[in-house]
Short mmCIF file of C-alpha atoms in Angstrom, two decimals:
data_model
loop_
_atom_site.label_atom_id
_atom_site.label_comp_id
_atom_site.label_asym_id
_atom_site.label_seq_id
_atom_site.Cartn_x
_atom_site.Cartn_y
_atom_site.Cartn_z
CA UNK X 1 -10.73 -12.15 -18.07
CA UNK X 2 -7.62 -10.20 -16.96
CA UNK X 3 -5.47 -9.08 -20.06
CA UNK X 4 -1.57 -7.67 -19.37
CA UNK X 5 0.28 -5.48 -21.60
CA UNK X 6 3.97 -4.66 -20.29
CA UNK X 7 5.83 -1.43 -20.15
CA UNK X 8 9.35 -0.54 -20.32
CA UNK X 9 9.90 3.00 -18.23
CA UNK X 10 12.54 5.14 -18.68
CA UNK X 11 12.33 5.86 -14.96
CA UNK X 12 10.26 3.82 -11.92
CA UNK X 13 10.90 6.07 -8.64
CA UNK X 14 8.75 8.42 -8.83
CA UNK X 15 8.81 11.26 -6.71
CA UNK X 16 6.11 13.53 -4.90
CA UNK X 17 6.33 16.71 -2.66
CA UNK X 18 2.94 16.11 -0.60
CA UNK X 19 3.37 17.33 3.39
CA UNK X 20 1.08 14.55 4.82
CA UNK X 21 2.97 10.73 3.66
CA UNK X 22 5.98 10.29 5.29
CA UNK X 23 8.33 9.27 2.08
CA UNK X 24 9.17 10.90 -0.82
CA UNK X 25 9.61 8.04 -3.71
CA UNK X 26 8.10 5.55 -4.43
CA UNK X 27 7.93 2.74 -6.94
CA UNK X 28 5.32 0.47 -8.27
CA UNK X 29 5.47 -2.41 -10.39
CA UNK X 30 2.24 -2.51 -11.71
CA UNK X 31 -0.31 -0.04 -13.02
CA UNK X 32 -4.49 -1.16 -12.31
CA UNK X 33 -4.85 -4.12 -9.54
CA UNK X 34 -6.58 -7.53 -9.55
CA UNK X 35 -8.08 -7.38 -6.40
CA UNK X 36 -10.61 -5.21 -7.29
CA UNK X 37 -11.30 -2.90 -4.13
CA UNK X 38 -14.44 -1.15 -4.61
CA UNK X 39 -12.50 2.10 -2.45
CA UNK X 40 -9.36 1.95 -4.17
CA UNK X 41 -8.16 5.59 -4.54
CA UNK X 42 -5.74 4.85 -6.66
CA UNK X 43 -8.61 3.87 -9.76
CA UNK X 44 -7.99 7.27 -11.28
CA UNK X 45 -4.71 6.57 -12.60
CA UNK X 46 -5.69 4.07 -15.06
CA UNK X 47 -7.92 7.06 -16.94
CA UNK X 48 -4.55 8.43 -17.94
CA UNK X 49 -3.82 5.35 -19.81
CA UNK X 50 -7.04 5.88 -21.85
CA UNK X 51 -8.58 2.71 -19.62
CA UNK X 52 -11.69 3.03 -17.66
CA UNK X 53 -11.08 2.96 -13.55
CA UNK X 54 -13.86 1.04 -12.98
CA UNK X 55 -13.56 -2.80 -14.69
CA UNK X 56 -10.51 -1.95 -16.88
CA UNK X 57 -8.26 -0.82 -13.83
CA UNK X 58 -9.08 -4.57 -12.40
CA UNK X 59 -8.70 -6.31 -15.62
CA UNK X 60 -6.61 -4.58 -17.86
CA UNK X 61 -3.21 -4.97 -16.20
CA UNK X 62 0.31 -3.42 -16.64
CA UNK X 63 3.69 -4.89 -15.60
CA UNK X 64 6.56 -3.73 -15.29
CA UNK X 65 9.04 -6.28 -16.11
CA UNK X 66 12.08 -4.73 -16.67
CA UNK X 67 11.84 -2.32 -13.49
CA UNK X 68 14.35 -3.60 -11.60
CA UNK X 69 16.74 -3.42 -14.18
CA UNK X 70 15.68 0.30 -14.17
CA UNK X 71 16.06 0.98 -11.12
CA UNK X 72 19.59 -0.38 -10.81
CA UNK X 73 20.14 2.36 -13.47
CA UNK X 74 18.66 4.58 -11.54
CA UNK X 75 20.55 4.16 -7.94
CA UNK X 76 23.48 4.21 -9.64
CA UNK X 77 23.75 7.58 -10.65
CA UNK X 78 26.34 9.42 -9.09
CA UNK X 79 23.85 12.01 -8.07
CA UNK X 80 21.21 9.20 -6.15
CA UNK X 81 21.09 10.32 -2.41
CA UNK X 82 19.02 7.33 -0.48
CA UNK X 83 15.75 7.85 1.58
CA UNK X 84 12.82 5.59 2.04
CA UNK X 85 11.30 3.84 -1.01
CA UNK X 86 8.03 3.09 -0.89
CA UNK X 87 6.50 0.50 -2.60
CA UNK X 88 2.69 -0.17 -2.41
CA UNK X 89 1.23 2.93 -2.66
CA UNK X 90 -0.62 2.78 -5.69
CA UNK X 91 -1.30 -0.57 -6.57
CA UNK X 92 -0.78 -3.87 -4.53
CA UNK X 93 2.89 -5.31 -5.14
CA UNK X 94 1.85 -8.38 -5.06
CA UNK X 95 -1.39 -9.04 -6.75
CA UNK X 96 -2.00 -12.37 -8.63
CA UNK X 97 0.05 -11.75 -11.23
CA UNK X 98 3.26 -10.98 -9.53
CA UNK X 99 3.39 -15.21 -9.15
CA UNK X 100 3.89 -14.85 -13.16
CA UNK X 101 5.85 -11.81 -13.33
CA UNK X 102 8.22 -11.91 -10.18
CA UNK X 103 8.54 -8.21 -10.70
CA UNK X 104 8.47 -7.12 -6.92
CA UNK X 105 10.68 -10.05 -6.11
CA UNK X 106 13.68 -8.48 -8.74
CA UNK X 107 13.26 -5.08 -7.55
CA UNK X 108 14.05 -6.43 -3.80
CA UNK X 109 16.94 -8.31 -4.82
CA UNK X 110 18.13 -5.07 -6.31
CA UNK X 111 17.19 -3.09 -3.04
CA UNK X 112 18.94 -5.77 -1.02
CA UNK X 113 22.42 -5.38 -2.82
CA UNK X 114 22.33 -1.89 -2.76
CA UNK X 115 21.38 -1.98 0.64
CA UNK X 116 18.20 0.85 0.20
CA UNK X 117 15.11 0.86 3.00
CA UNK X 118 12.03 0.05 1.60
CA UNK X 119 8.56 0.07 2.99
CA UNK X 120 5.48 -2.48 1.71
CA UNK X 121 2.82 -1.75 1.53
CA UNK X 122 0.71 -5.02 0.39
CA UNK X 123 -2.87 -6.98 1.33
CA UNK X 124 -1.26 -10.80 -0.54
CA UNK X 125 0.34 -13.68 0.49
CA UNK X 126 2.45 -13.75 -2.11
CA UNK X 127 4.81 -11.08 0.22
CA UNK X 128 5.32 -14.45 2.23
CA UNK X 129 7.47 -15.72 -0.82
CA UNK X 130 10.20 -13.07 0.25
CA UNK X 131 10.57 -13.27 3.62
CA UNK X 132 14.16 -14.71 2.97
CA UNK X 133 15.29 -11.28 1.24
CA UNK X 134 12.60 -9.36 4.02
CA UNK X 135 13.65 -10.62 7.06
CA UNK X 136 17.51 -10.07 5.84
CA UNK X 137 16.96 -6.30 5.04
CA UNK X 138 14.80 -6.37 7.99
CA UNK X 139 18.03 -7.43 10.47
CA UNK X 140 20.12 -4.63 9.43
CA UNK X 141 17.38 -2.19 10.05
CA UNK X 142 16.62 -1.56 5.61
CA UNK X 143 12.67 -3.21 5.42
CA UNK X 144 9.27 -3.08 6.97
CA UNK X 145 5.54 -4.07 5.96
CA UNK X 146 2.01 -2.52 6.15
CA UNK X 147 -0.81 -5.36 6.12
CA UNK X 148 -3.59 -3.78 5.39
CA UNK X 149 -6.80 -4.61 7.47
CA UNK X 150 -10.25 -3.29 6.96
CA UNK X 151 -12.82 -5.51 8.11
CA UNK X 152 -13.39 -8.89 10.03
CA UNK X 153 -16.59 -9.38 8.80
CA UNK X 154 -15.63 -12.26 5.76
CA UNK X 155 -18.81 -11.26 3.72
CA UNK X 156 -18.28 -7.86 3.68
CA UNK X 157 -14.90 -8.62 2.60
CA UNK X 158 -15.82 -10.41 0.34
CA UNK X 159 -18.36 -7.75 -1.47
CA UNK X 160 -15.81 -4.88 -0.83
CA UNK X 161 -12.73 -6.44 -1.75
CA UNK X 162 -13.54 -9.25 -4.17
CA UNK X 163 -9.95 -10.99 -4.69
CA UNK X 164 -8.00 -10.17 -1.60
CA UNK X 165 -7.03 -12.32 0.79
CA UNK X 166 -9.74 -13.23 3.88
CA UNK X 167 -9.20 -10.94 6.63
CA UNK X 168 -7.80 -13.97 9.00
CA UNK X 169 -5.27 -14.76 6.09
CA UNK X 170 -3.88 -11.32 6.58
CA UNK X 171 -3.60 -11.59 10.24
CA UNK X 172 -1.87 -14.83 9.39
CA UNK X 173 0.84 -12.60 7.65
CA UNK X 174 1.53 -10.32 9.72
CA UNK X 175 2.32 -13.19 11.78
CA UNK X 176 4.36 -15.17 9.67
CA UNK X 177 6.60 -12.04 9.00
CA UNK X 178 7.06 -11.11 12.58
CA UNK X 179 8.18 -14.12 13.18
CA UNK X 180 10.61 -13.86 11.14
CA UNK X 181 12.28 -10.60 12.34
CA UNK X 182 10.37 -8.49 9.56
CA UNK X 183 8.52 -5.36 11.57
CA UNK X 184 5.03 -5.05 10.35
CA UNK X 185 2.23 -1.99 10.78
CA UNK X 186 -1.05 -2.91 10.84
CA UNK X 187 -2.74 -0.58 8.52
CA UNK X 188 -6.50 0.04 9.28
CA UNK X 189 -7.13 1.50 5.47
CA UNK X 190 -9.81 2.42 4.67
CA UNK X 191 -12.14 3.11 7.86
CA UNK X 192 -15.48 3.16 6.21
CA UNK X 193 -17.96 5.22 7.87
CA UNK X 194 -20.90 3.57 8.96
CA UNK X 195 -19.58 0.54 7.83
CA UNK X 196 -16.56 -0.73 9.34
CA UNK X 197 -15.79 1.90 11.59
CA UNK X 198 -17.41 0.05 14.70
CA UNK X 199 -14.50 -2.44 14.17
CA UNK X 200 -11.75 -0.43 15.29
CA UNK X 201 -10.61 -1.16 18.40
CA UNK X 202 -11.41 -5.21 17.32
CA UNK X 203 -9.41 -4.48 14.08
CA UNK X 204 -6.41 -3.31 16.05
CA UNK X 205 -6.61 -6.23 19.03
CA UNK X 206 -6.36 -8.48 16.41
CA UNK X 207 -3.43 -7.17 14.67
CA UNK X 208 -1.80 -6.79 18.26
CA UNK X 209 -2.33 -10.24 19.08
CA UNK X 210 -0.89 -11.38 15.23
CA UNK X 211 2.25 -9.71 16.30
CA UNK X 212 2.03 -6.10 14.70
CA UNK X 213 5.01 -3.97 15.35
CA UNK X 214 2.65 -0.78 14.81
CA UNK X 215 -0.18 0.39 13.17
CA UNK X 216 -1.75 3.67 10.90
CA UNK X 217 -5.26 4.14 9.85
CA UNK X 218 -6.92 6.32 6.94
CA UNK X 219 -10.35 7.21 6.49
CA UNK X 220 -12.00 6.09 3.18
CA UNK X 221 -11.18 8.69 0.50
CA UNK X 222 -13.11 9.23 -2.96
CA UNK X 223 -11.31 11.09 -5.03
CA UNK X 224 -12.54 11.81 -9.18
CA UNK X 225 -14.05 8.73 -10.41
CA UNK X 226 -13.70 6.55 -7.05
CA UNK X 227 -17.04 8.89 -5.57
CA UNK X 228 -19.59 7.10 -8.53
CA UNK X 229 -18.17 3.96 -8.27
CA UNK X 230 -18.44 3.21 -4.35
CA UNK X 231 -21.53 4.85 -3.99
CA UNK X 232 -22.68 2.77 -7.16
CA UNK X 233 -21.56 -0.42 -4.96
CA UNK X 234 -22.87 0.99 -1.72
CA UNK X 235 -26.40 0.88 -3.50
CA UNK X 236 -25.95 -2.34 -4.96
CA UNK X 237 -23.92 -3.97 -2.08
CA UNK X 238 -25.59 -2.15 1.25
CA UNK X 239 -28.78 0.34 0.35
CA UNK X 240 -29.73 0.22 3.84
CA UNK X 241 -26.43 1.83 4.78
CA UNK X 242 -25.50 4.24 1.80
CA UNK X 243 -27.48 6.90 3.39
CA UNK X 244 -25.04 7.49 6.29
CA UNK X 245 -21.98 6.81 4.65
CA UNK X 246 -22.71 9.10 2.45
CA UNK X 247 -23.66 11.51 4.63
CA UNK X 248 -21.21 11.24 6.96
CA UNK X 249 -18.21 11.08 4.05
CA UNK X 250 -20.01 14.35 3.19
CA UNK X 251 -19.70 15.76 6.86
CA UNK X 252 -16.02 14.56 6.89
CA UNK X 253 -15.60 16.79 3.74
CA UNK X 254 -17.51 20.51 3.50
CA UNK X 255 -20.05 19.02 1.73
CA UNK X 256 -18.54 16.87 -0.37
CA UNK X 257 -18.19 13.49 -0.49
CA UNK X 258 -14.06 14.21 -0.91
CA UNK X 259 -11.43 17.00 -0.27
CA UNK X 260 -8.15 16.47 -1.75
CA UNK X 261 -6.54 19.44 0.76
CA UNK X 262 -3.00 18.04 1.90
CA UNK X 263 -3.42 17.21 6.03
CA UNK X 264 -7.39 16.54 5.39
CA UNK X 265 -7.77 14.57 3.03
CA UNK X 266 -6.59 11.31 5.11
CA UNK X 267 -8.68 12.06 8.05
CA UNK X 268 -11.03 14.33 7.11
CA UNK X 269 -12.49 17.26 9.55
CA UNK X 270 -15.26 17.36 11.70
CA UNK X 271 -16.52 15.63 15.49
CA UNK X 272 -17.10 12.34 13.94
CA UNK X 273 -13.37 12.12 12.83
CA UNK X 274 -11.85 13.22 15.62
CA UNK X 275 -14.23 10.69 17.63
CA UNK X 276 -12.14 7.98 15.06
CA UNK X 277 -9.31 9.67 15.26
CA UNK X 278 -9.52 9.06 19.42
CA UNK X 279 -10.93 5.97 19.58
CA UNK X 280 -7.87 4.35 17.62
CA UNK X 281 -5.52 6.32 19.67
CA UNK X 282 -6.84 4.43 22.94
CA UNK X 283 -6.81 1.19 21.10
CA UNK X 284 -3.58 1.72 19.97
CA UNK X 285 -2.37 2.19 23.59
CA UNK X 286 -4.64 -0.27 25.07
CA UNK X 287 -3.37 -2.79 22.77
CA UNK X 288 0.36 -1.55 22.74
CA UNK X 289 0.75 -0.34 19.52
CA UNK X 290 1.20 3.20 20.31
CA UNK X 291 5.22 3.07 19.59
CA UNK X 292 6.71 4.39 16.58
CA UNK X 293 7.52 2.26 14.11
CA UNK X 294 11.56 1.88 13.82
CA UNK X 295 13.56 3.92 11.74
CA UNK X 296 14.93 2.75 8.66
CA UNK X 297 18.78 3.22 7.87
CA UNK X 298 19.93 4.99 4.97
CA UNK X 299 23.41 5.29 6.02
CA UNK X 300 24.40 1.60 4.58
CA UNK X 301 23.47 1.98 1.30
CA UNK X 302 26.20 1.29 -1.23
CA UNK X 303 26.53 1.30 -4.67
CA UNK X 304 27.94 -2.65 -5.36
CA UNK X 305 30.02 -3.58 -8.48
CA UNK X 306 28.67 -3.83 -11.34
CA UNK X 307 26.96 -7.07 -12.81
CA UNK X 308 29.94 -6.70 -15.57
CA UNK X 309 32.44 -6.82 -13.00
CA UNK X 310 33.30 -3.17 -13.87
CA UNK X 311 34.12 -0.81 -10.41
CA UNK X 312 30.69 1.27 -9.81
CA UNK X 313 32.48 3.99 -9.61
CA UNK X 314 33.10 4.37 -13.41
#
């Protein structure tokens, strides 16, 4: 049963200093995540609620459902200077229960009158509800998505990622917002050693061939409680395999099974990830989705008036 408490925040952009993601806000409008992804990195958080990140970060929900009137506070101080927001970084924008909450879809509508870039990252259908506000950001250069892909294999998918959409449903949006005029990376997140990683280059065809703009990949990380719980899984789920994941997570990693050094810990060291690191380099040229992905525009953003009718300038 999935219980939600709601928050009020005095602030939602939160900001970060790390040298290896290319963004330095971001905002999410949930904490925890329905769709349950055994690999989730982000499971720690929900510890520093006092909730477990195991069942309570997939159950025991919390939405943000004034954010948007937060962050109109907040891009409205005469101080704001505009760069990239990222949204999707954490937790999954829109989960289940953003068909309830609509939180995601009134913190675009803010973005969109302000004019501010924002980049999605998301693995639901519901993102297919805003293509109208998408694909309008998207024209004047202000929006982009990351899909995130991990596996073609439907019962593995099914085992690893429990309430996410099927992997052909996700190829299906990345299609459906290409069409539309919305660019899209394909993001190959996690690679799983010894478990998904022989579907790279297949994993990145597809997305090609759905219409991706671009694409990223990140090897499966385990930080703090994430390690027990995915090799917990991996016993459960696939004991015939936990042996070389394992070891080659460790191999990846000093010794460890994770390494949170900034410009490692994404990739990890070692032959076998720069033999992963290669192989989706000539898939993403092979496939042609070796360009960058385009730039966002910050120079449009504009404070509107206010919803009083008030100047914004005062």
């Amino acid at each position: 049963v999935t219980e939600v408490s709601e928050e009020r925040p005095r602030s939602v952009i939160t900001r970060n200093t790390s040298t290896d993601i290319p963004f330095d806000r971001s905002l999410n409008p949930y904490r925890g995540c329905e769709h349950g992804c055994t690999y989730c990195f982000a499971r720690p958080t929900h510890a520093y609620l006092g909730l477990s990140p195991g069942l309570d970060f997939e159950s025991k929900l919390v939405a943000r459902p004034k954010a948007a009137e937060v962050l109109e506070k907040e891009l409205r101080r005469k101080a704001y200077q505009p760069s990239l927001l990222a949204i999707g970084t954490n937790t999954d924008p829109y989960q289940p229960i953003e068909r309830r909450y609509r939180v995601m879809r009134s913190v675009l509508e803010v973005l969109q009158r302000f004019n501010h870039p924002v980049a999605i990252t998301t693995k639901g259908t519901l993102v297919e509800r805003d293509i109208d506000i998408l694909s309008d950001m998207a024209a004047k250069g202000l929006a982009q998505v990351g899909v995130s892909l991990t596996t073609m294999d439907v019962g593995l998918s099914r085992a690893m990622e429990p309430r996410c959409p099927l992997p052909k449903r996700r190829l299906e949006i990345i299609r459906k917002l290409t069409e539309a005029g919305i660019p899209v990376r394909a993001m190959l997140a996690p690679v799983v050693p010894g478990l998904t990683d022989h579907e790279v280059e297949a994993l990145i065809e597809a997305a090609a061939d759905a219409g991706a703009t671009g694409m990223a990949w990140i090897m499966l990380r385990l930080p703090m409680e994430v390690a027990p719980l995915f090799e917990e899984w991996l016993e459960a789920a696939n004991p015939g395999r936990a042996a070389k994941v394992l070891a080659r997570m460790r191999e990846m990693h000093g010794g460890e099974l994770y390494h949170a050094e900034f410009n490692k810990r994404m990739r990890g060291e070692g032959i076998y990830a720069e033999m992963i690191a290669k192989r989706v380099e000539k898939a993403r040229v092979r496939f042609g989705l070796n360009e960058e992905m385009p730039k966002l525009r910050c120079d449009l953003f504009e404070v509107p008036l206010a919803r009083d009718g008030q100047l914004a300038l005062f």
